GROMACS .gro file of C-alpha atoms in nm:
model
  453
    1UNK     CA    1  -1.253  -5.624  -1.821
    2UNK     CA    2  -1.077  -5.492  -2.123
    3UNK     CA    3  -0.784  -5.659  -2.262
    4UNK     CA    4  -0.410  -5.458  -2.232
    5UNK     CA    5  -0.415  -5.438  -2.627
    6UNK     CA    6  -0.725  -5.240  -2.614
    7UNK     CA    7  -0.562  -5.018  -2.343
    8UNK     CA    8  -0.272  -4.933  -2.550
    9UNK     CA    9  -0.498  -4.887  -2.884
   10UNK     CA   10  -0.688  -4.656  -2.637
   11UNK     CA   11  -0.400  -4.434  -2.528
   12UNK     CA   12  -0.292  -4.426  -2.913
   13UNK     CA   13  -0.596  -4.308  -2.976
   14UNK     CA   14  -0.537  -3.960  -2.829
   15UNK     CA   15  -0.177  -3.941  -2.849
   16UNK     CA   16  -0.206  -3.707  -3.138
   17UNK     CA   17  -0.397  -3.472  -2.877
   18UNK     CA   18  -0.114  -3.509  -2.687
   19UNK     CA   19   0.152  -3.421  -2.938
   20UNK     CA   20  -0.055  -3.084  -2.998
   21UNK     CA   21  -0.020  -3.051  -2.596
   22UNK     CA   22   0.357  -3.092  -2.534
   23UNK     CA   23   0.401  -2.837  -2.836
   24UNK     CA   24   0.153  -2.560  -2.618
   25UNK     CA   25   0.304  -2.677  -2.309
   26UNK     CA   26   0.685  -2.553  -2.431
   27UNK     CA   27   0.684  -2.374  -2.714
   28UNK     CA   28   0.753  -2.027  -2.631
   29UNK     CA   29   0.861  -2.125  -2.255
   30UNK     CA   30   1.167  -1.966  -2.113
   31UNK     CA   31   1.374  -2.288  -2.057
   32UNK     CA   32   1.693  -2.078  -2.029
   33UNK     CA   33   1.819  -2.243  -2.356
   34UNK     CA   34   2.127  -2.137  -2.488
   35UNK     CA   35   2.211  -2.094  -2.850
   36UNK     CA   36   2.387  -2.430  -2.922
   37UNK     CA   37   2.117  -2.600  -2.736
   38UNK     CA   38   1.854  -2.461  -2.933
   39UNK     CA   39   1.973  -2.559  -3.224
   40UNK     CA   40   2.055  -2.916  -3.168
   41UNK     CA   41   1.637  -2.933  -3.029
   42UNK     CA   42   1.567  -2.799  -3.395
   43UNK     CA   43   1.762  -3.001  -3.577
   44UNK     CA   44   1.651  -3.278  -3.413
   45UNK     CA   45   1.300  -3.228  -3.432
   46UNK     CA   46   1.341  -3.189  -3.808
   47UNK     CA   47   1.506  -3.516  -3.829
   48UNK     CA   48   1.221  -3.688  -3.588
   49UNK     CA   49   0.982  -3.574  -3.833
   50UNK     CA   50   1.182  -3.699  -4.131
   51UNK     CA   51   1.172  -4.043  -3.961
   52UNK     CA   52   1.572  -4.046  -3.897
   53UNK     CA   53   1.568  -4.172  -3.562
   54UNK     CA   54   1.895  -4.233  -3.489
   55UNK     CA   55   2.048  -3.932  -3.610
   56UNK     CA   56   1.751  -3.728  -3.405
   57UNK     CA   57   1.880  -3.906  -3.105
   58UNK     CA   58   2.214  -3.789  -3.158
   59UNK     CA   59   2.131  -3.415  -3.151
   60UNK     CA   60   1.870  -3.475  -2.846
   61UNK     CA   61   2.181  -3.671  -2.657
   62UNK     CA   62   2.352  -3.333  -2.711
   63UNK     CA   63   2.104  -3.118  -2.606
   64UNK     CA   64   2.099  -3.298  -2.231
   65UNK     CA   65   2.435  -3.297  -2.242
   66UNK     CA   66   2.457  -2.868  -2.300
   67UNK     CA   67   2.177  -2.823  -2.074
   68UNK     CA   68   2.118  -3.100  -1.773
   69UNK     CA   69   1.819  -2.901  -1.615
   70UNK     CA   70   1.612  -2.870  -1.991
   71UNK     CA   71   1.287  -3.082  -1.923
   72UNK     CA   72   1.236  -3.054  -2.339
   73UNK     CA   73   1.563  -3.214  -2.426
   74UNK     CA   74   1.475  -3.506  -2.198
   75UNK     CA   75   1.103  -3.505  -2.354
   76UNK     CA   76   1.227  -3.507  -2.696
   77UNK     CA   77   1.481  -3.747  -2.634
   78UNK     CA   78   1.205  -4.007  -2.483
   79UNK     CA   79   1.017  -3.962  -2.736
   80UNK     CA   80   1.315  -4.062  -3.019
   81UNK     CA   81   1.309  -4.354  -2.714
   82UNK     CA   82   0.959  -4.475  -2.752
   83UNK     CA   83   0.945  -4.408  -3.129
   84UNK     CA   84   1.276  -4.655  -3.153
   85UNK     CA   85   1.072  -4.916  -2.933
   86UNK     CA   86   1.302  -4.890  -2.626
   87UNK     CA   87   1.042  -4.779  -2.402
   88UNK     CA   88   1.286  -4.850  -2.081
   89UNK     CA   89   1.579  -4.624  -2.201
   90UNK     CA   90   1.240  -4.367  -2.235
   91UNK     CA   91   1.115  -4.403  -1.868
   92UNK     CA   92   1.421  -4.225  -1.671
   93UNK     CA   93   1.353  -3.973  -1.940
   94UNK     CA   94   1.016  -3.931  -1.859
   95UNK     CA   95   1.113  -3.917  -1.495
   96UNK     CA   96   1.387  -3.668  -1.534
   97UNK     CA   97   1.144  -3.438  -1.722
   98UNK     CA   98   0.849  -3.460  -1.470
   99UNK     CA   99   1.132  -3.402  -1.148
  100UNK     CA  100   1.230  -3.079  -1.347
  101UNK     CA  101   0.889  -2.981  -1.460
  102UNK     CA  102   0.614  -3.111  -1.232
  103UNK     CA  103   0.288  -3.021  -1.426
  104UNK     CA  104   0.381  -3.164  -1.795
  105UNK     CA  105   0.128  -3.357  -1.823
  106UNK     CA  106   0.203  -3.508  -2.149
  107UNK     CA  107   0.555  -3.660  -1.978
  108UNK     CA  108   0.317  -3.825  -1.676
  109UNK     CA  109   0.057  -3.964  -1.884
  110UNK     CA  110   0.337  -4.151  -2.092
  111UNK     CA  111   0.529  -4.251  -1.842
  112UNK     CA  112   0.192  -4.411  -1.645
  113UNK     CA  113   0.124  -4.580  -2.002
  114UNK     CA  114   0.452  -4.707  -1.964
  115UNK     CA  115   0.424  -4.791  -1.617
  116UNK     CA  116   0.104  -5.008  -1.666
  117UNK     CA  117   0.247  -5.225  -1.964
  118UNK     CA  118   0.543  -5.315  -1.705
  119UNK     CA  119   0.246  -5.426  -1.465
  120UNK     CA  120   0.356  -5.176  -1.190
  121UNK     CA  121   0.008  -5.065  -1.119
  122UNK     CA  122   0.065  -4.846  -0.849
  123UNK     CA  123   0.284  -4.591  -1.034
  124UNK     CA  124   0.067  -4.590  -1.295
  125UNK     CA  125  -0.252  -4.467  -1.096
  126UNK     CA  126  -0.041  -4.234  -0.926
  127UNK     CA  127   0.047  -4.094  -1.268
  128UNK     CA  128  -0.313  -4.088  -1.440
  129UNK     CA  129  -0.454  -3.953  -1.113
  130UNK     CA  130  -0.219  -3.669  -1.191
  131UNK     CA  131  -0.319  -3.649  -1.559
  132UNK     CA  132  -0.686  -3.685  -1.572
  133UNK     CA  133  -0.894  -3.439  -1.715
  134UNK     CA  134  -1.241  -3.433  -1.577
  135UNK     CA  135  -1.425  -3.392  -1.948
  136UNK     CA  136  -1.200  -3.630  -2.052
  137UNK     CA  137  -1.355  -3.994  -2.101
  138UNK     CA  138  -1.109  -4.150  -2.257
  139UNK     CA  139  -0.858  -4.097  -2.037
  140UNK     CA  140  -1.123  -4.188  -1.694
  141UNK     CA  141  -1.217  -4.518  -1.872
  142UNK     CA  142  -0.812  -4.589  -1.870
  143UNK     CA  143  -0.781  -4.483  -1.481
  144UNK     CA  144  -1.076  -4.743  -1.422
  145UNK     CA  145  -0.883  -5.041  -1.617
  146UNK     CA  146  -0.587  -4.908  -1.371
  147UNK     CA  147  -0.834  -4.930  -1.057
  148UNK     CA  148  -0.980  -5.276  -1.206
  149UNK     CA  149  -0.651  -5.414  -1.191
  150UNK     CA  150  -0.580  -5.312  -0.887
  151UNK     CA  151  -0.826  -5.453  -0.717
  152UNK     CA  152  -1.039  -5.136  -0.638
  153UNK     CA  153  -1.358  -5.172  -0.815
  154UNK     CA  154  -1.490  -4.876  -0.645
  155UNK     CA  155  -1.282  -4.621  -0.723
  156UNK     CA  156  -1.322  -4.779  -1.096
  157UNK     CA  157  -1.730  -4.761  -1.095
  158UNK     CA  158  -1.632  -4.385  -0.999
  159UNK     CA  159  -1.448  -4.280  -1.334
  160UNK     CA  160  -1.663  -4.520  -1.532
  161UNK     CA  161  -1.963  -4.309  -1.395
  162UNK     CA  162  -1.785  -3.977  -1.463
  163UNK     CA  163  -1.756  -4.117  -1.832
  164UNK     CA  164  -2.076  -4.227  -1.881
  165UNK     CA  165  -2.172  -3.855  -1.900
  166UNK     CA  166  -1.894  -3.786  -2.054
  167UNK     CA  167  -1.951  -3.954  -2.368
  168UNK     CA  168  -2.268  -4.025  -2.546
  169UNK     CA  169  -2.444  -4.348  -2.576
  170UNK     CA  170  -2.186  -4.517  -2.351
  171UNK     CA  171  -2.321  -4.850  -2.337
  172UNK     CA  172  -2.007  -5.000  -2.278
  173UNK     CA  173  -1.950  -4.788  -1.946
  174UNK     CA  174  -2.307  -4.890  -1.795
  175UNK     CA  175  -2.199  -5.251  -1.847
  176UNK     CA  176  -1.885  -5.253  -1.654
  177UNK     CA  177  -2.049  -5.017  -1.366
  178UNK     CA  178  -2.324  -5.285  -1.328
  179UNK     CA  179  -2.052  -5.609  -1.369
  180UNK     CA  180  -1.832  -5.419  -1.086
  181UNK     CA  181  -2.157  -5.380  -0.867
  182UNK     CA  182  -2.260  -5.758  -0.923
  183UNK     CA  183  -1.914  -5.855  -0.825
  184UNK     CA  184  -1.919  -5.655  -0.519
  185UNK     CA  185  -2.254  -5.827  -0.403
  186UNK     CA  186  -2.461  -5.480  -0.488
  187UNK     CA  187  -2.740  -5.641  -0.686
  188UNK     CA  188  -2.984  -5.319  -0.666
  189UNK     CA  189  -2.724  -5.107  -0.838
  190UNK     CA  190  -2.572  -5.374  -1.063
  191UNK     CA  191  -2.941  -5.424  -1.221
  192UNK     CA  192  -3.001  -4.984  -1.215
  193UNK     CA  193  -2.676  -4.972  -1.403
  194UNK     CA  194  -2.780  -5.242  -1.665
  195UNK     CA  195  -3.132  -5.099  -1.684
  196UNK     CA  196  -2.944  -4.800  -1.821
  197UNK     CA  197  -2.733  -4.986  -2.089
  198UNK     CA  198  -3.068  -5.163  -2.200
  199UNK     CA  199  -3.211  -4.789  -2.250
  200UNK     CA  200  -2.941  -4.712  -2.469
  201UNK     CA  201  -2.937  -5.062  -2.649
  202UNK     CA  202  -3.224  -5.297  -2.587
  203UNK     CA  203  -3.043  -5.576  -2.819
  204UNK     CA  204  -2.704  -5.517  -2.653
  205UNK     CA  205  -2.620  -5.898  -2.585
  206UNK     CA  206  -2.384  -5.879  -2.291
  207UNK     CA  207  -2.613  -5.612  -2.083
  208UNK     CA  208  -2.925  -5.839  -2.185
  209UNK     CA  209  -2.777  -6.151  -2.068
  210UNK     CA  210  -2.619  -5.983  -1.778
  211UNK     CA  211  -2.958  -5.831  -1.689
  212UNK     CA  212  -3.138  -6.192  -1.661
  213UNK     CA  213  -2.891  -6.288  -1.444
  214UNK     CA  214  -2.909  -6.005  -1.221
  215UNK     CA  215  -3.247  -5.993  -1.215
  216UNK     CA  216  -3.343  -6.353  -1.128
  217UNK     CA  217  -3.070  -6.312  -0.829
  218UNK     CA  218  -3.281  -6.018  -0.725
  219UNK     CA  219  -3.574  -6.202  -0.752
  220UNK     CA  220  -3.445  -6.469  -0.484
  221UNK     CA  221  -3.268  -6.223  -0.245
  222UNK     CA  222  -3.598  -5.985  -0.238
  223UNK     CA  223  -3.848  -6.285  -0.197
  224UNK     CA  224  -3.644  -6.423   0.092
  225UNK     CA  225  -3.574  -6.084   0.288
  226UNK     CA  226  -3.971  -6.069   0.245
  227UNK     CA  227  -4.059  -6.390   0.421
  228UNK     CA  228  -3.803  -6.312   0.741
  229UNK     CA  229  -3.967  -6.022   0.763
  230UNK     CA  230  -4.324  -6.240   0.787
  231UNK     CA  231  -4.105  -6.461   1.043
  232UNK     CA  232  -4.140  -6.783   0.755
  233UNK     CA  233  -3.747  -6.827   0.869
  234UNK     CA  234  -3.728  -7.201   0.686
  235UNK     CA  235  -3.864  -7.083   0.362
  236UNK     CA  236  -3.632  -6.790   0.354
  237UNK     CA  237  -3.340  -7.016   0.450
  238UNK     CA  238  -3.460  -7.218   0.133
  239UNK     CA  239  -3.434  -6.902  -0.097
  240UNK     CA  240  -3.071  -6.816   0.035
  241UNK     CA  241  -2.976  -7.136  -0.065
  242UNK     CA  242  -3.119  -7.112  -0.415
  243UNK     CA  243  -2.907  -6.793  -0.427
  244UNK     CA  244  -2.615  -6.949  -0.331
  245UNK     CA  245  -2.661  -7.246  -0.620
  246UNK     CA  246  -2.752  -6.928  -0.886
  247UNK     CA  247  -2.413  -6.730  -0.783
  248UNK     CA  248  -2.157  -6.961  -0.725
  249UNK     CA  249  -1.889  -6.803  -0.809
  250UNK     CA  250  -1.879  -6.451  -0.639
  251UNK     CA  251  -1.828  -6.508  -0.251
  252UNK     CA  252  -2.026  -6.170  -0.200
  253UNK     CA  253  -2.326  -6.352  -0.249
  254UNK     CA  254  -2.243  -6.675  -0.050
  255UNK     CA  255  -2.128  -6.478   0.232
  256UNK     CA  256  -2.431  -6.258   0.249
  257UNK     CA  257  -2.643  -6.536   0.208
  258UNK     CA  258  -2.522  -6.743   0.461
  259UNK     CA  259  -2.464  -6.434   0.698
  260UNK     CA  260  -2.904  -6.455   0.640
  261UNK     CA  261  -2.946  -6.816   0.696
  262UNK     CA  262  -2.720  -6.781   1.018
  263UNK     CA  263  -2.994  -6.492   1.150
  264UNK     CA  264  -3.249  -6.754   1.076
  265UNK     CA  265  -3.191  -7.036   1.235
  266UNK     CA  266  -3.111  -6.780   1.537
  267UNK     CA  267  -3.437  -6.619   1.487
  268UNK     CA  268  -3.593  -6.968   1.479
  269UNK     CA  269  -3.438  -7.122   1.775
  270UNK     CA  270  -3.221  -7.335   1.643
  271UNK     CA  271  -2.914  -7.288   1.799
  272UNK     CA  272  -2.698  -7.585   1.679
  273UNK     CA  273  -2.750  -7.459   1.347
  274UNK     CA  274  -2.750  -7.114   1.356
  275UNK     CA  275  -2.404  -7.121   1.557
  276UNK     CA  276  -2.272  -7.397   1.296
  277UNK     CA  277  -2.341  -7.123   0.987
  278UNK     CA  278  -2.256  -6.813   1.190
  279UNK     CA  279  -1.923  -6.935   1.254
  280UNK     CA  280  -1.883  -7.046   0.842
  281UNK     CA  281  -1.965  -6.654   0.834
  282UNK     CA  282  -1.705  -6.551   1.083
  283UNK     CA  283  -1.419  -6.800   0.954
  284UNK     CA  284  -1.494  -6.586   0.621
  285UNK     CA  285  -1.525  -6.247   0.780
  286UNK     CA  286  -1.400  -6.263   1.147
  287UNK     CA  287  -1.550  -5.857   1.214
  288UNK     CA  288  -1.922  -5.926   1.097
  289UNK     CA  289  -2.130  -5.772   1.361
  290UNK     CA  290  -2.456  -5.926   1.227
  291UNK     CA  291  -2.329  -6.313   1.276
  292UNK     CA  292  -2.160  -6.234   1.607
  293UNK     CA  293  -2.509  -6.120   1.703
  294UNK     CA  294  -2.661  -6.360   1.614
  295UNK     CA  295  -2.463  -6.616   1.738
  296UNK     CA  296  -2.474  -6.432   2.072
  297UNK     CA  297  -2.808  -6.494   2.085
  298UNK     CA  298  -2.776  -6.864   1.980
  299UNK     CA  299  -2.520  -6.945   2.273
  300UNK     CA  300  -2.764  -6.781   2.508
  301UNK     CA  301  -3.033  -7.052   2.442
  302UNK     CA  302  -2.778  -7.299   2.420
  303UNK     CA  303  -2.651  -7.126   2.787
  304UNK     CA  304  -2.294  -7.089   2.627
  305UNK     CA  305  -2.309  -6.761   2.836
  306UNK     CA  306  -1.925  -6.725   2.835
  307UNK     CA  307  -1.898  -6.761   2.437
  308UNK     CA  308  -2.223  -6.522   2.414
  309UNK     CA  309  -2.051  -6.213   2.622
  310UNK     CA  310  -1.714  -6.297   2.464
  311UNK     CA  311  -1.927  -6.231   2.100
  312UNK     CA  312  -2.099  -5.915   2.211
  313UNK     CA  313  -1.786  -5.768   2.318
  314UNK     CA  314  -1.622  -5.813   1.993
  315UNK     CA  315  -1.903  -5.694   1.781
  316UNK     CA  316  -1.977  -5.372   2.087
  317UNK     CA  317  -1.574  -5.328   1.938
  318UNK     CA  318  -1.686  -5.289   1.611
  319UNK     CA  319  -2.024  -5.061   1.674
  320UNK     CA  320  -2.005  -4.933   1.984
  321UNK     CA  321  -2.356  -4.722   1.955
  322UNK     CA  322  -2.574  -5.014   1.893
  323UNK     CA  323  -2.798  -5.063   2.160
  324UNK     CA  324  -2.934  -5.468   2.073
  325UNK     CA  325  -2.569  -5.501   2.108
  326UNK     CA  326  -2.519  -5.331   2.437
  327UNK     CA  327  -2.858  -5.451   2.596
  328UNK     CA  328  -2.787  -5.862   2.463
  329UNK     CA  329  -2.432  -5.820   2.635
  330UNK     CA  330  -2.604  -5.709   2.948
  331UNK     CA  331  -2.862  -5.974   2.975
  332UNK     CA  332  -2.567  -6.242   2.893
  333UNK     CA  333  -2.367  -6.090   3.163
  334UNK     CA  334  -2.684  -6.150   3.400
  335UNK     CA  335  -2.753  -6.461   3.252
  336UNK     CA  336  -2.403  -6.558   3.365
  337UNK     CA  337  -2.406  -6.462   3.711
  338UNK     CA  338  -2.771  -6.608   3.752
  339UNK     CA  339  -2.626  -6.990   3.634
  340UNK     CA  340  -2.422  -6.944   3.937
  341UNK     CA  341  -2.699  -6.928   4.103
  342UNK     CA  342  -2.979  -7.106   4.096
  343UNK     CA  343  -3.100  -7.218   3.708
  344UNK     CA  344  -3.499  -7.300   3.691
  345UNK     CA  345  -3.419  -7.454   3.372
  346UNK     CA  346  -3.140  -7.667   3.448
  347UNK     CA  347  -3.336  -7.750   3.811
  348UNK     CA  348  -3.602  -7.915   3.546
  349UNK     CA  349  -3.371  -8.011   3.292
  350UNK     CA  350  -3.533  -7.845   3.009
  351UNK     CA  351  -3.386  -7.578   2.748
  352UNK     CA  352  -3.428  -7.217   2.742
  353UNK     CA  353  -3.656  -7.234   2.468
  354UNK     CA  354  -3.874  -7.533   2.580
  355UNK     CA  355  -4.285  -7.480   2.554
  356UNK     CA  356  -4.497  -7.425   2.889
  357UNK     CA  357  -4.594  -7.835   2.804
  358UNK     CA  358  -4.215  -7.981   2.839
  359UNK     CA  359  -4.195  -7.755   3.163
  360UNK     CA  360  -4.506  -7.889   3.294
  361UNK     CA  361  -4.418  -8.248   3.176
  362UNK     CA  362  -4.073  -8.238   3.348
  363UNK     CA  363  -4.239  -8.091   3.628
  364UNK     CA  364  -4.476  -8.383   3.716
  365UNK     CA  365  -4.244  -8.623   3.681
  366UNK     CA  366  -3.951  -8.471   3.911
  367UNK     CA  367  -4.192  -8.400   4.148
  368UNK     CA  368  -4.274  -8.746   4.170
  369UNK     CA  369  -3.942  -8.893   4.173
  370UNK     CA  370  -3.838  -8.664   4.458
  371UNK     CA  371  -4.136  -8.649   4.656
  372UNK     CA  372  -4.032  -8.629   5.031
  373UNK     CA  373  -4.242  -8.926   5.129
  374UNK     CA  374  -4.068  -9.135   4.881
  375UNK     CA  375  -3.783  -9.102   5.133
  376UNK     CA  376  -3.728  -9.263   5.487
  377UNK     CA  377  -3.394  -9.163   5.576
  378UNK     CA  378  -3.387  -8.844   5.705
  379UNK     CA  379  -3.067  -8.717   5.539
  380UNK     CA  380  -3.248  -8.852   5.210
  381UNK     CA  381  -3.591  -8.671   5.315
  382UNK     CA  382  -3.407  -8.356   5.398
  383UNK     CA  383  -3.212  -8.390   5.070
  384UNK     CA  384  -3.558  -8.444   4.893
  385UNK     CA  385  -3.746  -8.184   5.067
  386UNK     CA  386  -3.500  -7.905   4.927
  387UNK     CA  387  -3.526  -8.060   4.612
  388UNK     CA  388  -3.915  -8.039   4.602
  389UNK     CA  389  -3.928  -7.688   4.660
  390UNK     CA  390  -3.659  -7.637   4.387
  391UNK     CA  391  -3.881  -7.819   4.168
  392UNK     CA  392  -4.178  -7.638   4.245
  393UNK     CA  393  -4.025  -7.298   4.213
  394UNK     CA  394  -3.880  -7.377   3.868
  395UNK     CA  395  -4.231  -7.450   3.771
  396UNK     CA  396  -4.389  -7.145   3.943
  397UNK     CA  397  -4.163  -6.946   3.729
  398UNK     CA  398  -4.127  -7.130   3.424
  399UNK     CA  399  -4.492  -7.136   3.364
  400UNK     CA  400  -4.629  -6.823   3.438
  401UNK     CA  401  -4.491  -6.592   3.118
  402UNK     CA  402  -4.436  -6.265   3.344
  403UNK     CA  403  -4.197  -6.446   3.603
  404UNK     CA  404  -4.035  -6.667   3.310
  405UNK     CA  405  -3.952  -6.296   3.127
  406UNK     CA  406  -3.832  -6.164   3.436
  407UNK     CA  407  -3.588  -6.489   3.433
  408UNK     CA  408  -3.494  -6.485   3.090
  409UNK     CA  409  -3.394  -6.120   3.104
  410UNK     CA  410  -3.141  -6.223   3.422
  411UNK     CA  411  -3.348  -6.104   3.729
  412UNK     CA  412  -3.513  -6.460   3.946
  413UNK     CA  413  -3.806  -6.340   4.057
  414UNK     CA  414  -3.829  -6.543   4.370
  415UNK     CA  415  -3.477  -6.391   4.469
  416UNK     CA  416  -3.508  -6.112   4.758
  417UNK     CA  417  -3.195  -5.990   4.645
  418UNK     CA  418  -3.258  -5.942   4.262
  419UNK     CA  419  -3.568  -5.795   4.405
  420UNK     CA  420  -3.550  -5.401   4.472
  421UNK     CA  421  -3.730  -5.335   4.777
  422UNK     CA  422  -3.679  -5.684   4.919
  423UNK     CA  423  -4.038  -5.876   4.991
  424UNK     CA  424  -3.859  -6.227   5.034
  425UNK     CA  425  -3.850  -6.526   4.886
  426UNK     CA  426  -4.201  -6.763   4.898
  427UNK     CA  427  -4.018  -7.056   4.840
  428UNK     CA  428  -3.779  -7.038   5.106
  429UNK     CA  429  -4.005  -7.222   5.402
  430UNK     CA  430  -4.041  -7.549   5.544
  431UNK     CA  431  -4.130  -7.869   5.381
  432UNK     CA  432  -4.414  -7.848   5.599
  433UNK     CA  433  -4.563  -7.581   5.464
  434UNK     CA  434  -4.583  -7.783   5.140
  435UNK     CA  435  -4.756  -8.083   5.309
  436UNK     CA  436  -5.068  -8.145   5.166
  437UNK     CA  437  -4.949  -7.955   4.840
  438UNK     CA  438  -5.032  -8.125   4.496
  439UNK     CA  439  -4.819  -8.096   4.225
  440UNK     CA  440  -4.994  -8.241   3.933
  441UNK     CA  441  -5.307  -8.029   3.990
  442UNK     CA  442  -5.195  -7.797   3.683
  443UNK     CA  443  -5.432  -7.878   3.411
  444UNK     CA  444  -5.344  -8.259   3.416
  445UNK     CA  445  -5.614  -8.574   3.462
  446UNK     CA  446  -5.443  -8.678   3.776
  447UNK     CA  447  -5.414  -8.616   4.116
  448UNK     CA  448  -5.279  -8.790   4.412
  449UNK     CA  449  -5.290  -8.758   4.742
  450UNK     CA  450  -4.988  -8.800   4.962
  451UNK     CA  451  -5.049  -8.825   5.391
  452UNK     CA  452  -4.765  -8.703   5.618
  453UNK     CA  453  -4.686  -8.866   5.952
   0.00000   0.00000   0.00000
């Protein structure tokens, strides 16, 4: 960022040109001067010249006076102003002359000079977007400070790029642009933009040292994004948090990486985690439609259906067209209504995510705690035998990957009425119907034999 001293230096730099300009811009123009008037704008352009600034002043203060609506008198007068150091007895000068003559561009660019040494940014942008010659570098590199200050790097990177052209060998512009990138979390542009300062330079120390930086951050960021795409989602978690400890200091970078460690652990079925980091995210930046997917996804295993829909809604606010969006908000709405049904996971107490082994293992040993001849009251037998066939529907779907799909996506396929075209339910018979049935024939060492009455 450049200091305000080199600002002003700046601006002096082509306030000659603009001296040359005010002369174009009114001598010669019919300001409907009259004789007296004219003469004291002489006079006291003679004594300006001579350096007697007081007595200039005098003849300028009587030059408003004979002529209120003469934008010169007021321009000459703030410039006795400015030359006197009383730059705030100049700026209702500079006003007066710009309300009375709305394209001097000389009185605008002075007063936004004067506007940005009082810190009232605002003004001042409004004034040099007003004044800004296209070919002119100088005074784009001036806006940007203006922009910088403001807080709108972007606008800033745009006049910095305009003078980059502008003016030859502009090392110094390339530099910023790629600083103002890195800040705003653009590491592909910020290292382009100091690529192009090296060109011009190769021993320029600031766009060298900048350039290791950026490029080791790079490094990281493309070498993680490389090994979620090969589904390695620890390892790239790793990387984001070596990015992290490399950039400390910009929250771009510790956003964006933790926005990437939240899709992993999502990705990797950890919901615990993934909704612990998505929710960092979201306290940071409460509209990011990437975390609120992804922690969608990581209440659905954790059958937080409610807080799933509730997150697909807010980021379907955000980006209504995207259809992972749209189709995860329909399968949580399912999911919903199907846990107020019946829930084969729940019936066997495992997660959503658990391997066709837990399901099997649960299996076995519900089946053999609630085993209908383990029972010899009959409310307790008929309590047991609905149980049982519970438990051996939740494996039936569970374990065979086309029916647990089918269930995962919100549809029970044992359900006649999530069915279309009916065909019944097989599990809804008789215990008897089960007698003789074995349920640790699946691929385990044991059987057992059970004998009915």
């Amino acid at each position: 960022m450049v200091a305000p001293g080199s600002v002003t230096s700046r601006l002096g730099s082509v306030f000659p040109f603009l001296l040359v300009l005010v002369d174009l811009q009114y001598e010669g123009a019919e300001c409907g001067v009259n004789a007296d008037v004219e003469k004291h704008l002489e006079l006291g352009k003679k004594l300006l010249a001579a350096g007697q600034l007081a007595d200039a002043l005098s003849q300028f203060h009587a030059a408003v006076d004979g002529d209120p609506d003469n934008y010169i008198a007021y321009y000459r007068r703030a410039t006795v102003f400015l030359a006197m150091g009383k730059s705030k007895a100049a700026l209702p000068d500079l006003t007066k002359v710009i309300e009375l003559k709305m394209d001097f561009t000389a009185a605008r660019l002075q007063r936004g000079h004067l506007l940005l040494k009082q810190g009232k940014l605002d003004e001042a942008e409004d004034d040099f977007k007003k004044v800004v010659c296209v070919w002119d570098a100088e005074l784009r590199e001036l806006r940007a400070e203006c922009f910088i200050k403001e807080g709108e790097p972007r606008k800033a990177i745009s006049d910095l790029k305009a003078a980059s052209k502008l003016k030859n060998d502009n090392t110094e512009a390339f530099y910023k642009i790629s600083t103002l990138y890195y800040q705003l979390g653009d590491h592909e542009l910020s290292l382009s933009e100091v690529r192009e300062c090296l060109k011009l330079d190769q021993d320029h120390k600031r766009c060298f040292a900048h350039y290791k930086q950026v490029k080791k951050l790079n490094k990281l960021i493309e070498s993680a994004e490389e090994l979620i795409r090969d589904g390695r989602y620890t390892d790239a978690t790793s990387k984001y948090e070596s990015v992290m400890k490399t950039e400390p200091s910009i929250a771009e970078y510790t956003v964006r990486s933790k926005e990437r460690i939240c899709h992993c652990f999502s990705k990797d079925e950890k919901p615990v985690e993934a909704i612990r980091v998505c929710s960092e995210v979201l306290q940071m930046e409460p509209d990011n439609v990437n975390a609120l997917k992804d922690r969608a996804e990581a209440y659905l295993i954790e059958e937080m259906y409610d807080e799933a829909i509730q997150d697909y809604e807010t980021a379907q606010e955000h980006n209504e067209n995207d259809q992972q969006i749209r189709e995860g908000l329909e399968k949580a709405q399912r999911l919903l209504k199907q846990s107020q049904k019946r829930d084969y996971y729940k019936i066997l107490g495992v997660k959503r995510n658990a391997k066709k082994q837990e399901i099997i293992k649960a299996y076995r040993k519900l089946a053999l705690q609630w085993h209908p001849d383990n029972f010899q009251n009959e409310e307790e037998k008929k309590k047991a035998e609905k149980k049982f066939i519970d438990i051996a529907a939740a494996k039936e779907v569970l374990s065979d990957p086309e029916m647990r799909k089918k269930f995962d996506d919100g549809e029970d396929p044992l359900d006649a009425e999530s069915q279309q075209g009916g065909g019944g339910n097989p599990f809804h018979r008789s215990w008897n119907s089960w007698q003789g049935f074995n349920p640790f024939s699946s691929g385990g060492p044991f059987r057992f034999k059970f004998h009915f009455n």
